Coordinates of C-alpha atoms in Angstrom, one line a residue:
Chain A
M417 CA 27.7 43.0 20.3
P418 CA 27.8 43.6 24.0
T419 CA 27.5 40.3 25.8
G420 CA 25.0 41.6 28.3
S421 CA 27.3 41.6 31.3
A422 CA 26.4 43.9 34.1
P423 CA 28.7 46.9 34.3
P424 CA 31.5 46.7 36.8
G425 CA 30.4 47.7 40.2
E426 CA 26.8 46.8 39.7
S427 CA 25.7 44.0 41.9
D428 CA 25.3 40.8 39.9
E429 CA 21.8 39.4 39.5
Q430 CA 20.2 37.8 42.5
V431 CA 20.1 34.3 41.1
A432 CA 23.7 34.2 40.4
A433 CA 24.6 35.8 43.7
M434 CA 23.1 32.8 45.4
N435 CA 25.7 30.6 43.8
P436 CA 29.1 32.3 43.3
A437 CA 30.5 29.1 41.9
P438 CA 33.1 29.6 39.1
E439 CA 31.8 28.3 35.8
T440 CA 34.3 25.6 35.2
P441 CA 32.9 22.6 33.6
D442 CA 35.7 20.4 35.0
A443 CA 35.0 17.7 37.5
G444 CA 36.7 19.8 40.2
G445 CA 33.8 22.3 40.3
P446 CA 31.2 22.4 42.9
P447 CA 28.1 20.2 42.3
R448 CA 25.2 21.8 40.6
L449 CA 22.6 23.4 42.8
R450 CA 18.9 22.7 42.6
V451 CA 17.3 25.6 40.8
R452 CA 14.1 27.2 41.7
G453 CA 12.3 29.5 39.4
P454 CA 11.3 33.0 40.4
Q455 CA 8.7 32.5 43.2
N456 CA 6.6 35.5 42.5
P457 CA 6.0 37.6 39.4
P458 CA 8.0 40.7 39.5
T459 CA 6.3 43.9 40.4
A460 CA 6.6 46.8 38.0
E461 CA 9.0 48.5 40.4
E462 CA 11.2 45.4 40.6
A463 CA 11.3 44.9 36.9
L464 CA 12.1 48.5 36.3
L465 CA 14.9 48.6 38.9
D466 CA 16.1 45.1 38.2
P467 CA 19.9 45.2 38.8
R468 CA 20.3 42.8 35.9
R469 CA 19.1 45.6 33.7
G470 CA 20.9 48.3 35.6
Y471 CA 23.2 49.0 32.7
V472 CA 20.3 49.9 30.6
R473 CA 19.5 53.1 32.3
R474 CA 22.7 54.2 34.0
G475 CA 22.4 57.1 36.3
G476 CA 18.6 56.8 36.3
S477 CA 18.1 60.5 35.4
R478 CA 18.6 60.2 31.7
S479 CA 15.0 61.0 30.8
S480 CA 12.2 62.5 32.8
V481 CA 9.1 60.5 32.3
G482 CA 6.7 61.9 29.8
D483 CA 9.5 63.7 28.2
E484 CA 8.5 65.1 24.9
A485 CA 11.4 63.4 23.2
V486 CA 10.4 60.0 24.5
L487 CA 6.9 60.2 23.3
R488 CA 8.1 61.5 19.9
L489 CA 10.5 58.5 19.7
I490 CA 7.8 56.0 20.5
S491 CA 5.3 57.4 17.9
Q492 CA 8.1 57.6 15.4
K493 CA 8.9 54.0 15.9
L494 CA 5.2 53.0 15.8
R495 CA 4.7 54.9 12.6
L496 CA 7.6 53.2 10.9
A497 CA 6.5 49.7 12.1
L498 CA 2.9 50.3 11.0
R499 CA 3.9 51.6 7.6
I500 CA 6.1 48.5 6.9
G501 CA 3.8 45.9 8.5
V502 CA 0.5 47.1 7.1
G503 CA 2.1 47.9 3.8
F504 CA 3.5 44.4 3.5
F505 CA 0.1 42.9 4.3
I506 CA -1.6 45.0 1.7
L507 CA 1.2 44.1 -0.8
L508 CA 0.6 40.4 -0.2
V509 CA -3.1 40.8 -0.8
L510 CA -2.5 42.8 -4.0
V511 CA 0.0 40.2 -5.2
Y512 CA -2.5 37.5 -4.6
L513 CA -5.2 39.5 -6.4
G514 CA -2.9 40.3 -9.3
L515 CA -1.9 36.7 -9.8
A516 CA -5.5 35.5 -9.6
L517 CA -6.8 38.0 -12.1
S518 CA -4.0 38.1 -14.7
T519 CA -2.9 34.5 -15.2
D520 CA -4.6 31.1 -15.2
G521 CA -2.1 29.2 -13.4
G522 CA 1.3 29.3 -15.1
P523 CA 4.7 29.4 -13.5
L524 CA 4.3 33.1 -12.4
A525 CA 1.6 32.1 -9.9
W526 CA 4.1 29.7 -8.5
L527 CA 7.3 31.7 -8.7
V528 CA 6.1 34.8 -7.0
P529 CA 4.8 33.3 -3.7
G530 CA 7.3 30.5 -3.9
L531 CA 10.5 32.5 -4.4
V532 CA 10.1 36.2 -5.0
I533 CA 8.4 37.2 -1.8
Y534 CA 11.1 36.0 0.6
P535 CA 13.8 38.5 -0.5
L536 CA 11.1 41.2 -0.1
I537 CA 10.5 40.1 3.5
I538 CA 14.2 40.1 4.2
G539 CA 14.6 43.5 2.6
A540 CA 11.8 44.9 4.6
G541 CA 13.4 43.6 7.8
W542 CA 16.8 45.0 6.8
F543 CA 15.3 48.4 6.0
Y544 CA 13.5 48.5 9.3
L545 CA 16.5 47.5 11.3
R546 CA 18.6 50.3 9.7
R547 CA 16.0 52.9 10.3
I548 CA 15.2 51.9 13.9
L549 CA 18.9 51.9 14.9
A550 CA 19.2 55.3 13.3
Y551 CA 16.3 56.6 15.3
D552 CA 17.8 55.3 18.5
R553 CA 21.1 56.8 17.7
A554 CA 19.6 60.2 16.9
Y555 CA 17.6 60.0 20.2
L556 CA 20.7 59.3 22.2
E557 CA 22.7 62.0 20.5
S558 CA 19.9 64.6 21.1
Q559 CA 19.9 63.6 24.8
D560 CA 23.6 64.0 25.1
A561 CA 23.4 67.3 23.3
G562 CA 20.7 68.4 25.7
G563 CA 23.2 68.0 28.5
S564 CA 21.1 65.6 30.5
G565 CA 23.9 63.0 30.6
Chain B
M1357 CA 2.0 3.5 0.0
T1358 CA 2.9 -0.1 -0.4
D1359 CA 4.0 -2.2 2.6
P1360 CA 7.3 -0.8 3.8
G1361 CA 10.1 -3.2 3.5
T1362 CA 12.1 -4.3 6.4
L1363 CA 15.3 -2.5 5.2
S1364 CA 13.4 0.7 4.9
A1365 CA 11.8 0.3 8.3
S1366 CA 15.1 -0.3 10.0
A1367 CA 16.8 2.5 8.2
V1368 CA 14.0 4.9 9.3
L1369 CA 14.2 3.6 12.9
S1370 CA 17.9 4.1 13.0
A1371 CA 17.5 7.6 11.7
V1372 CA 14.9 8.4 14.4
V1373 CA 17.1 6.9 17.1
L1374 CA 20.1 8.8 15.9
V1375 CA 18.2 12.1 16.0
S1376 CA 16.9 11.4 19.5
A1377 CA 20.4 10.4 20.6
I1378 CA 21.9 13.6 19.3
T1379 CA 19.2 15.6 21.0
V1380 CA 19.7 13.9 24.3
L1381 CA 23.5 14.1 24.1
V1382 CA 23.6 17.8 23.2
S1383 CA 21.2 18.6 26.0
T1384 CA 23.2 16.7 28.6
Y1385 CA 26.3 18.4 27.3
G1386 CA 24.5 21.7 27.8
V1387 CA 23.4 20.7 31.3
R1388 CA 27.0 20.1 32.2
L1389 CA 27.9 23.5 30.9
S1390 CA 25.3 25.2 33.0
R1391 CA 27.0 25.0 36.4
S1392 CA 25.8 28.0 38.2
T1393 CA 22.2 28.9 39.0
G1394 CA 22.8 32.0 37.0
D1395 CA 23.5 30.0 33.9
F1396 CA 20.2 28.2 34.1
Y1397 CA 18.4 31.5 33.4
V1398 CA 21.1 33.7 32.1
A1399 CA 22.5 31.3 29.5
S1400 CA 19.9 33.1 28.0
R1401 CA 21.3 36.5 28.1
R1402 CA 24.6 35.4 26.7
V1403 CA 23.3 33.8 23.6
S1404 CA 24.6 35.5 20.5
P1405 CA 22.1 36.5 17.8
R1406 CA 23.4 33.9 15.3
M1407 CA 23.1 31.0 17.7
N1408 CA 19.8 32.3 18.9
A1409 CA 18.4 32.7 15.4
S1410 CA 19.2 29.1 14.7
A1411 CA 17.5 28.1 18.0
V1412 CA 14.3 30.0 17.3
A1413 CA 14.2 28.6 13.8
G1414 CA 14.8 25.1 15.1
E1415 CA 11.9 25.6 17.5
Y1416 CA 9.6 27.2 15.0
I1417 CA 9.9 24.8 12.1
S1418 CA 7.3 22.2 13.2
A1419 CA 5.5 19.3 11.7
A1420 CA 3.3 21.6 9.7
S1421 CA 6.3 23.2 8.0
F1422 CA 8.3 20.0 7.5
L1423 CA 5.5 17.7 6.3
G1424 CA 2.4 19.9 5.9
V1425 CA 3.6 22.5 3.4
A1426 CA 4.6 20.0 0.7
G1427 CA 1.4 18.0 1.3
L1428 CA -0.7 21.0 0.9
I1429 CA 1.0 22.0 -2.3
L1430 CA 0.5 18.5 -3.6
V1431 CA -3.3 18.7 -2.9
E1432 CA -4.2 22.4 -3.2
G1433 CA -1.6 23.8 -5.5
T1434 CA -0.6 27.5 -5.1
Y1435 CA -2.7 27.9 -1.9
G1436 CA 0.0 25.9 -0.1
L1437 CA 2.7 28.4 -1.1
W1438 CA 1.1 31.0 1.1
F1439 CA 1.7 29.1 4.3
P1440 CA 5.5 29.4 4.3
V1441 CA 5.1 33.0 3.2
G1442 CA 2.9 33.7 6.2
Y1443 CA 5.2 31.8 8.6
T1444 CA 8.1 33.9 7.5
A1445 CA 6.2 37.1 7.5
G1446 CA 5.1 36.4 11.1
F1447 CA 8.7 37.1 12.1
L1448 CA 8.6 40.4 10.2
T1449 CA 5.7 41.3 12.5
M1450 CA 7.8 40.1 15.4
L1451 CA 10.7 42.2 14.3
L1452 CA 8.6 45.3 13.7
F1453 CA 6.4 45.3 16.8
I1454 CA 7.6 42.9 19.5
A1455 CA 11.2 41.8 19.6
G1456 CA 13.0 44.9 20.9
P1457 CA 10.4 46.1 23.4
L1458 CA 9.6 42.7 24.8
R1459 CA 13.3 42.0 25.4
R1460 CA 13.7 45.4 27.1
S1461 CA 10.7 44.8 29.3
G1462 CA 12.8 42.1 31.0
A1463 CA 9.7 40.0 31.3
Y1464 CA 10.4 36.3 31.2
T1465 CA 7.0 35.1 30.0
V1466 CA 3.9 36.8 28.7
P1467 CA 2.2 36.6 32.2
D1468 CA 5.3 38.4 33.6
F1469 CA 4.8 41.1 30.9
V1470 CA 1.2 41.4 31.9
T1471 CA 2.1 41.9 35.5
L1472 CA 4.7 44.5 34.6
R1473 CA 2.3 46.4 32.3
F1474 CA -1.0 46.1 34.1
A1475 CA -0.4 44.8 37.7
S1476 CA -3.6 42.9 37.5
P1477 CA -3.7 39.4 39.0
R1478 CA -7.0 38.7 37.2
L1479 CA -5.5 39.6 33.8
R1480 CA -2.4 37.5 34.6
M1481 CA -4.5 34.5 35.4
L1482 CA -6.4 34.8 32.1
T1483 CA -3.1 35.2 30.2
V1484 CA -1.7 32.1 31.9
M1485 CA -4.8 30.1 30.8
L1486 CA -4.5 31.3 27.2
V1487 CA -0.8 30.6 27.0
V1488 CA -1.2 27.1 28.3
L1489 CA -4.1 26.5 26.0
T1490 CA -2.1 27.7 23.0
G1491 CA 0.7 25.4 24.0
W1492 CA -1.5 22.4 24.3
L1493 CA -3.3 23.1 21.1
Y1494 CA 0.1 23.4 19.3
I1495 CA 1.5 20.2 20.7
V1496 CA -1.3 18.1 19.3
P1497 CA -0.4 18.5 15.6
Q1498 CA 3.2 17.6 16.5
L1499 CA 2.1 14.3 18.0
H1500 CA -0.1 13.7 15.0
G1501 CA 2.8 14.3 12.7
A1502 CA 4.9 11.8 14.7
S1503 CA 2.2 9.2 14.5
L1504 CA 1.8 9.7 10.8
A1505 CA 5.6 9.7 10.0
L1506 CA 6.4 6.5 11.9
S1507 CA 3.4 4.6 10.7
A1508 CA 3.8 5.6 7.1
T1509 CA 7.6 4.9 6.8
A1510 CA 8.3 2.2 9.4
G1511 CA 4.9 0.5 9.6
L1512 CA 4.7 1.1 13.4
P1513 CA 1.4 1.3 15.2
E1514 CA -0.1 4.8 15.5
W1515 CA 0.7 5.3 19.1
A1516 CA 4.4 4.7 18.7
G1517 CA 5.3 8.0 17.2
P1518 CA 3.6 10.2 19.9
A1519 CA 5.0 7.9 22.6
A1520 CA 8.5 8.2 21.3
V1521 CA 8.3 12.0 21.1
V1522 CA 6.9 12.3 24.6
L1523 CA 9.6 10.1 26.0
V1524 CA 12.5 12.0 24.4
V1525 CA 11.0 15.4 25.2
L1526 CA 10.5 14.5 28.8
A1527 CA 14.0 13.1 29.0
T1528 CA 15.6 16.3 27.6
V1529 CA 13.3 18.8 29.3
M1530 CA 13.3 17.4 32.8
P1531 CA 16.9 18.1 33.6
G1532 CA 16.3 21.3 31.7
G1533 CA 18.1 24.5 31.7
M1534 CA 17.8 27.2 29.1
R1535 CA 21.3 26.7 27.9
S1536 CA 21.0 23.1 27.0
V1537 CA 17.7 23.7 25.2
T1538 CA 19.2 26.5 23.2
I1539 CA 22.0 24.4 21.8
A1540 CA 19.8 21.5 21.1
Q1541 CA 17.3 23.6 19.2
A1542 CA 20.0 25.3 17.2
V1543 CA 21.4 22.0 16.2
Q1544 CA 18.0 20.8 15.1
Y1545 CA 17.5 23.6 12.7
W1546 CA 20.5 22.4 10.8
I1547 CA 19.4 18.8 11.0
K1548 CA 16.0 19.7 9.5
L1549 CA 17.6 21.8 6.8
S1550 CA 19.9 19.0 5.7
A1551 CA 17.1 16.4 6.0
L1552 CA 15.2 18.2 3.2
L1553 CA 18.2 19.6 1.3
I1554 CA 20.0 16.2 0.8
P1555 CA 16.9 14.4 -0.7
L1556 CA 16.1 17.4 -2.8
V1557 CA 19.6 17.6 -4.3
F1558 CA 19.6 13.8 -5.1
I1559 CA 16.1 14.0 -6.6
L1560 CA 17.0 16.9 -8.8
L1561 CA 20.2 15.1 -9.9
R1562 CA 18.2 12.1 -10.8
M1563 CA 15.8 14.2 -12.8
G1564 CA 18.7 15.6 -14.7
V1565 CA 17.9 19.2 -13.7
F1566 CA 21.6 19.9 -13.5
G1567 CA 22.2 18.9 -17.1
G1568 CA 22.2 15.1 -16.7
A1569 CA 21.4 13.2 -19.9
Q1570 CA 18.9 10.7 -18.6
A1571 CA 15.4 11.5 -19.4
Q1572 CA 14.1 10.7 -15.9
A1573 CA 12.3 14.0 -15.5
P1574 CA 8.6 13.5 -15.1
D1575 CA 6.0 15.5 -17.0
F1576 CA 5.7 18.9 -15.3
S1577 CA 3.1 20.3 -17.6
A1578 CA 0.2 19.4 -15.4
V1579 CA 1.9 20.7 -12.3
W1580 CA 1.3 24.4 -13.0
E1581 CA -2.4 24.1 -13.4
G1582 CA -3.8 26.7 -11.1
S1583 CA -6.1 25.9 -8.3
G1584 CA -9.4 27.7 -8.0
L1585 CA -9.2 31.4 -7.6
G1586 CA -12.7 32.3 -6.6
S1587 CA -13.8 34.7 -3.9
E1588 CA -13.8 31.9 -1.3
D1589 CA -10.1 31.2 -2.1
F1590 CA -9.4 34.9 -1.8
Y1591 CA -11.0 35.2 1.6
R1592 CA -9.3 32.0 2.8
T1593 CA -5.8 33.1 1.7
V1594 CA -6.1 36.7 3.1
S1595 CA -7.4 35.3 6.4
L1596 CA -4.7 32.8 6.5
I1597 CA -2.0 35.4 5.9
L1598 CA -3.4 37.6 8.7
A1599 CA -3.5 34.7 11.1
L1600 CA 0.0 33.7 10.4
M1601 CA 1.4 37.2 10.5
L1602 CA -0.2 38.0 13.9
G1603 CA -0.3 34.5 15.4
T1604 CA 3.4 34.1 15.4
I1605 CA 3.8 36.8 18.0
G1606 CA 1.6 35.0 20.5
L1607 CA 3.3 31.6 20.4
P1608 CA 4.6 31.0 24.0
H1609 CA 7.7 29.0 23.0
I1610 CA 8.9 31.7 20.6
L1611 CA 8.4 34.6 23.0
V1612 CA 10.4 33.0 25.7
R1613 CA 13.4 32.9 23.3
F1614 CA 13.6 36.6 23.0
Y1615 CA 14.6 36.9 26.6
T1616 CA 17.7 35.0 25.7
N1617 CA 19.2 37.9 23.9
P1618 CA 21.7 40.2 25.5
D1619 CA 19.6 43.3 24.8
G1620 CA 16.9 44.8 22.7
D1621 CA 19.0 45.5 19.7
A1622 CA 20.4 41.9 19.8
A1623 CA 16.8 40.7 19.9
R1624 CA 16.1 42.7 16.7
R1625 CA 19.2 41.3 15.0
T1626 CA 18.2 37.8 16.0
T1627 CA 14.8 38.3 14.4
F1628 CA 16.4 39.7 11.2
L1629 CA 18.7 36.7 10.9
L1630 CA 15.7 34.5 11.5
L1631 CA 14.0 35.8 8.4
S1632 CA 16.9 34.6 6.2
L1633 CA 17.1 31.2 8.0
L1634 CA 13.4 30.6 7.5
A1635 CA 13.4 31.8 3.9
A1636 CA 16.3 29.4 3.2
F1637 CA 14.4 26.5 4.8
Y1638 CA 11.0 27.1 3.2
V1639 CA 12.3 27.0 -0.3
L1640 CA 12.9 23.3 0.3
P1641 CA 9.4 22.0 1.2
V1642 CA 8.0 24.2 -1.6
A1643 CA 10.4 22.6 -4.2
L1644 CA 9.6 19.2 -2.9
G1645 CA 5.9 19.9 -3.0
V1646 CA 6.1 20.9 -6.6
I1647 CA 8.1 17.8 -7.5
A1648 CA 5.6 15.7 -5.6
R1649 CA 2.8 17.1 -7.8
A1650 CA 4.6 15.7 -10.8
V1651 CA 5.8 12.4 -9.3
L1652 CA 3.1 11.3 -6.9
T1653 CA 0.2 11.1 -9.3
D1654 CA -1.3 8.0 -7.7
P1655 CA -4.7 9.1 -6.4
G1656 CA -4.2 7.1 -3.2
V1657 CA -1.6 9.6 -2.0
Q1658 CA -4.2 12.4 -1.9
D1659 CA -5.8 10.7 1.1
S1660 CA -2.8 11.4 3.3
P1661 CA -1.0 14.3 1.7
D1662 CA 1.1 15.0 4.8
T1663 CA 3.2 11.9 4.0
A1664 CA 4.1 13.3 0.6
V1665 CA 7.6 14.3 1.5
L1666 CA 8.2 10.9 3.1
Q1667 CA 7.0 9.0 0.1
L1668 CA 8.8 11.1 -2.5
P1669 CA 12.3 9.5 -2.2
S1670 CA 11.1 6.0 -2.7
A1671 CA 8.9 7.1 -5.6
V1672 CA 12.0 8.5 -7.4
F1673 CA 14.6 6.0 -6.4
E1674 CA 14.3 2.3 -6.2
G1675 CA 15.9 0.0 -3.6
A1676 CA 18.5 1.1 -1.0
A1677 CA 18.9 4.6 -2.2
G1678 CA 15.2 5.3 -1.8
D1679 CA 15.2 3.7 1.7
L1680 CA 18.2 5.7 2.8
L1681 CA 16.8 9.0 1.6
T1682 CA 13.4 8.2 3.2
A1683 CA 15.3 7.6 6.5
V1684 CA 17.0 11.0 6.2
V1685 CA 13.6 12.7 5.7
A1686 CA 12.1 10.7 8.6
G1687 CA 14.9 11.7 10.9
G1688 CA 14.5 15.3 10.0
A1689 CA 10.8 15.1 10.5
F1690 CA 11.3 13.6 13.9
A1691 CA 13.7 16.5 14.7
A1692 CA 10.9 18.8 13.8
F1693 CA 8.4 17.2 16.2
L1694 CA 11.0 17.0 19.0
S1695 CA 12.2 20.5 18.9
T1696 CA 8.8 22.2 18.6
A1697 CA 7.3 19.9 21.2
S1698 CA 10.1 20.4 23.7
G1699 CA 10.0 24.1 23.2
L1700 CA 6.3 24.1 23.9
V1701 CA 6.7 21.8 26.9
V1702 CA 9.4 24.0 28.4
S1703 CA 7.3 27.1 28.1
V1704 CA 4.0 25.5 29.2
S1705 CA 5.5 23.7 32.2
G1706 CA 7.5 26.8 33.2
V1707 CA 4.2 28.8 33.3
L1708 CA 2.3 26.0 35.0
S1709 CA 5.0 25.4 37.6
Q1710 CA 5.3 29.2 38.3
E1711 CA 1.6 29.7 38.7
F1712 CA 0.5 26.5 40.5
F1713 CA 3.5 24.7 42.0
G1714 CA 5.5 27.5 43.5
G1715 CA 8.2 27.5 40.8
T1716 CA 10.1 24.5 42.2
V1717 CA 12.0 22.0 40.1
R1718 CA 9.5 19.4 41.2
G1719 CA 6.7 21.7 40.0
F1720 CA 8.5 22.1 36.7
R1721 CA 8.5 18.4 36.3
I1722 CA 4.9 18.0 37.2
G1723 CA 4.2 20.8 34.8
A1724 CA 6.1 19.0 32.0
V1725 CA 4.1 15.9 32.5
L1726 CA 0.9 17.9 32.5
A1727 CA 2.0 19.7 29.4
V1728 CA 2.3 16.6 27.3
A1729 CA -0.4 14.5 29.0
L1730 CA -3.4 16.4 27.7
P1731 CA -2.2 16.7 24.1
L1732 CA -1.4 13.0 24.1
A1733 CA -4.9 12.2 25.1
I1734 CA -6.4 14.6 22.6
S1735 CA -4.1 13.4 19.8
T1736 CA -5.1 9.8 20.3
A1737 CA -8.7 10.7 20.5
T1738 CA -9.1 13.0 17.5
S1739 CA -9.1 12.0 13.9
H1740 CA -6.6 13.4 11.5
V1741 CA -6.9 17.0 10.4
A1742 CA -4.3 18.0 7.9
L1743 CA -1.2 19.2 9.7
A1744 CA -1.0 22.6 8.1
G1745 CA -4.7 23.2 8.6
A1746 CA -4.5 22.3 12.3
V1747 CA -1.5 24.6 12.9
A1748 CA -3.3 27.4 11.0
M1749 CA -6.1 27.1 13.5
V1750 CA -3.6 27.4 16.4
F1751 CA -2.2 30.6 14.8
T1752 CA -5.7 31.9 14.4
F1753 CA -6.4 31.4 18.0
S1754 CA -3.1 33.0 19.0
A1755 CA -3.7 35.9 16.7
S1756 CA -7.1 36.6 18.1
A1757 CA -6.4 36.0 21.8
M1758 CA -2.8 37.2 22.3
A1759 CA -2.0 39.7 19.6
P1760 CA -4.3 42.5 21.0
L1761 CA -2.8 42.2 24.4
L1762 CA 0.8 42.3 23.1
L1763 CA 0.5 44.9 20.4
L1764 CA -1.7 47.3 22.3
G1765 CA 0.1 46.7 25.5
I1766 CA 3.4 47.5 23.9
W1767 CA 2.4 50.4 21.7
W1768 CA -0.7 52.1 23.1
S1769 CA -0.7 54.1 26.3
G1770 CA -4.5 54.2 26.5
I1771 CA -5.1 50.5 27.1
T1772 CA -6.6 49.5 30.5
A1773 CA -6.5 46.2 32.2
Q1774 CA -10.2 46.0 31.6
G1775 CA -9.8 46.6 27.9
A1776 CA -7.1 44.0 27.6
F1777 CA -9.2 41.5 29.4
A1778 CA -12.2 42.2 27.1
G1779 CA -10.0 41.9 24.0
M1780 CA -8.5 38.6 25.0
V1781 CA -11.8 37.0 26.0
T1782 CA -13.5 38.3 22.9
G1783 CA -10.8 37.0 20.6
A1784 CA -10.4 33.7 22.3
A1785 CA -14.1 33.0 22.5
A1786 CA -14.9 34.1 19.0
S1787 CA -12.1 32.1 17.4
L1788 CA -12.6 29.0 19.4
C1789 CA -16.3 28.9 18.8
S1790 CA -15.9 29.6 15.2
L1791 CA -13.3 26.9 14.7
A1792 CA -15.5 24.4 16.6
V1793 CA -18.5 25.2 14.4
G1794 CA -16.2 25.0 11.4
L1795 CA -14.9 21.6 12.3
R1796 CA -18.4 20.3 12.9
V1797 CA -19.8 21.6 9.6
G1798 CA -16.8 20.4 7.7
E1799 CA -14.8 21.8 4.9
G1800 CA -17.2 21.3 2.1
A1801 CA -20.3 23.1 3.4
P1802 CA -21.2 26.4 1.8
G1803 CA -19.8 29.3 3.8
A1804 CA -17.6 27.0 5.9
V1805 CA -14.6 28.9 4.9
V1806 CA -15.7 31.9 6.9
V1807 CA -15.8 29.9 10.2
L1808 CA -12.9 27.7 9.4
Y1809 CA -10.6 30.6 8.7
P1810 CA -12.0 33.2 11.1
A1811 CA -8.9 35.4 11.6
L1812 CA -10.1 38.1 9.2
W1813 CA -13.0 39.0 11.4
C1814 CA -11.9 37.6 14.8
V1815 CA -8.8 39.7 15.0
P1816 CA -10.4 43.1 14.2
L1817 CA -13.2 42.1 16.6
A1818 CA -10.7 41.5 19.4
F1819 CA -8.8 44.7 18.8
A1820 CA -12.1 46.7 18.7
A1821 CA -13.2 45.1 22.0
A1822 CA -9.9 46.0 23.7
M1823 CA -9.9 49.6 22.4
L1824 CA -13.6 50.3 23.0
V1825 CA -13.5 49.0 26.5
S1826 CA -10.3 50.8 27.2
R1827 CA -11.7 54.1 26.0
F1828 CA -15.2 54.0 27.3
G1829 CA -15.0 51.5 30.2
S1830 CA -14.7 52.6 33.8
G1831 CA -11.0 51.6 34.1
R1832 CA -8.0 53.9 33.8
P1833 CA -4.7 53.1 32.3
P1834 CA -2.2 51.9 34.9
A1835 CA -0.5 54.9 36.7
D1836 CA 3.0 53.9 35.6
T1837 CA 2.1 53.5 32.0
T1838 CA 4.4 56.2 30.7
S1839 CA 7.5 55.0 32.6
V1840 CA 6.9 51.4 31.6
L1841 CA 6.5 52.4 27.9
A1842 CA 9.6 54.5 28.1
R1843 CA 11.4 51.4 29.5
L1844 CA 10.2 49.3 26.6
H1845 CA 11.1 51.7 23.8
L1846 CA 14.1 53.7 24.9
P1847 CA 17.4 52.4 23.5
E1848 CA 19.9 50.8 25.8
R1849 CA 23.0 52.8 26.4
S1850 CA 26.0 50.7 25.6

């Protein structure tokens, strides 16, 4: 995984710039500074152009706003998330109903919600993660192929 | 519960002191690590998914999970099993809809996200109020749990537990720093896991589950008897699952954590790892709850089911072994109160200080004191509601008030500031009023289930209000909606 460092040449984030101290935990280091939180909420402009996040959209011209491909990507992701999320909720309701109607107590009514559902949750998460990363990759490739980079 | 012996009391107290000491030590170690101003906030962005997942899990597993789940299983049977399912599924929702986009937004808190998305000071103020309210409401059950745990195991007066939690939380939070908090929370997940796993293993060994010859195993035949499965139970369970699945995404202390990932994809990976960590943990209270059903047949236990996990070791083992295991459980329970409460205090005081005290360190400290003062007052004033039930109410509130804002704000380009405002006010008012009525009427009254578990109608109501006002109200979606949405959803280029 990338460790989230700014790309070389980008200005470091403002907060760190105020204190260029080396991060040595030894006693020889400078004393800690008093820290103040952000004084104002960021405006949309600031948040979008935040140098901390400059690496996210290098070059700035990667996508024109309202691009067909962007909207398609968003709705694709939403559809995937809704299918899994709503589907899982309905599945839980059905499982509950099924257990309530079919058995009077019995170990099954305990084993299913107590054990069986957890692997299903993890599986759903795994499936989603794989799909969403594939969507992102496909999007980036199509952008590159389109020659906008 | 008989009068706790002095050996048991001192063992419990040493466990609690040990856990507090570890927490304070790890935090001060973290404070030493964060030398630069950047670290204070950025620590954040360098946290690896694995560390971060432990930290979120440590923060998330609260009194309700640690003590409440087993107690509920003891009293209500299978209904109690759906709580951990819902808690875990809440992070599936988080993964599906929130984790990646919210991290990419760069917003530090939900109010920041609102400013980014809607640029409306009025909506921001409302969000601040709801975030602080959610935090306050959620701290109360933690303090209740602390009170319960220390008075049941060590025989201390009821105020001692909350006071101890508040002191340790303030001591760790005041010097602060995201980095120190992250490490401390991550450690506490593993403390909590071991604190249930060790007693469970010993109890299972004692019962001869692993092939031992002694016939110590109690009679499990009565355990499986189903609880009622009428239409009220059906409504209650479905409403509960909805509240837990949507309420998780509105919890302020959890949302803050997602900023600590390097990027959106790491946020997703964190969430995915979390699912496994939570599943691994929740098997334990479920197993202990089932055992408690077989062992703790004494009807007196039913009066305070939340202490079931604490009583179980001494019911199975006699003498020193039971005392030691009780101490292990109590230490873990204390870790649960500490981590959740300190996470909440950090997020609430951060918001308070930023809104009302100019974001200074002094403001943060005032905020921290305010963040615990009110819950402390409430928790000493209110009578005991079962822990899991109280937490379910907080999730219901969060699902009704915050979920429309977050979900529609992230995924729907048509939402207006007006619509979001309407949705949040509707959801918050409906759920709070309904819960207040429900608490007054009491659990037994006919139809009380509908007002005590209002998520099933409150959440759709809030979404409908937000969407209808957005569509037909006079407001327009913010002009930069498309560029903000693109920012939220486009992949980072690595």
